[in-house]
Amino acid sequence: MIKLTGFTLIEVIVVIAILTVLITVPIVSFYSIQKKSDLDNSFQEFTSALKMSQNKTLSSEGNSQYGVYLDTSVFPNKYILFKGASYALRDISQDLIYFLPQSVEFFNINLNSANEIV
């Protein structure tokens, strides 16, 4: 008598389902951790640019004011540290441009109908 051994179709499907769950959970967790990290890093970089413009203005570096312009018309969004009394009157050669990661954007900005902070 020949004895056949092996796995049934149900057992194979159960094992594949378990492996799928075990692989999916870490990937989803990594993705959410990456998004939070991008947001935290972008926030720190943006606040550093604001503080730098404030420090340069208070120290009268280059005998000028400094500000930060938020550009939401491009993707990914960017912000520009500029030298001048306003973004329109800035010294373009002094611009420092910072791009946000694709997972982060400026949203619902209310700066009195301007996208700049001087």
PDB file of C-alpha atoms in Angstrom, residues 6 17-18 21 23 27 31 33 37 39-40 52-53 57 64 73 82-83 92 98-99 107:
ATOM      1  CA  GLY A   6       1.528  16.346   1.378  1.00  0.00           C
ATOM      2  CA  ALA A  17      -2.542  34.317   4.281  1.00  0.00           C
ATOM      3  CA  ILE A  18      -0.443  34.293   7.459  1.00  0.00           C
ATOM      4  CA  VAL A  21      -0.180  39.532   7.079  1.00  0.00           C
ATOM      5  CA  ILE A  23       4.871  40.914   5.586  1.00  0.00           C
ATOM      6  CA  ILE A  27       5.668  47.680   5.559  1.00  0.00           C
ATOM      7  CA  TYR A  31       5.537  53.918   5.745  1.00  0.00           C
ATOM      8  CA  ILE A  33       7.040  56.177  10.496  1.00  0.00           C
ATOM      9  CA  SER A  37       9.877  61.580  10.197  1.00  0.00           C
ATOM     10  CA  LEU A  39       7.049  65.979   8.759  1.00  0.00           C
ATOM     11  CA  ASP A  40       9.220  66.369  11.872  1.00  0.00           C
ATOM     12  CA  MET A  52      17.820  82.501  10.623  1.00  0.00           C
ATOM     13  CA  SER A  53      15.870  85.269   8.860  1.00  0.00           C
ATOM     14  CA  THR A  57      17.473  90.974  10.338  1.00  0.00           C
ATOM     15  CA  SER A  64      18.942  94.643   5.181  1.00  0.00           C
ATOM     16  CA  SER A  73       2.486  76.886  -6.610  1.00  0.00           C
ATOM     17  CA  PHE A  82      15.355  85.932   0.915  1.00  0.00           C
ATOM     18  CA  LYS A  83      17.168  89.210   1.528  1.00  0.00           C
ATOM     19  CA  ILE A  92      17.718  87.192  -5.948  1.00  0.00           C
ATOM     20  CA  TYR A  98      14.412  74.682   0.510  1.00  0.00           C
ATOM     21  CA  PHE A  99      12.126  71.983  -0.905  1.00  0.00           C
ATOM     22  CA  PHE A 107      -1.840  73.879   3.580  1.00  0.00           C
TER      23      PHE A 107
END
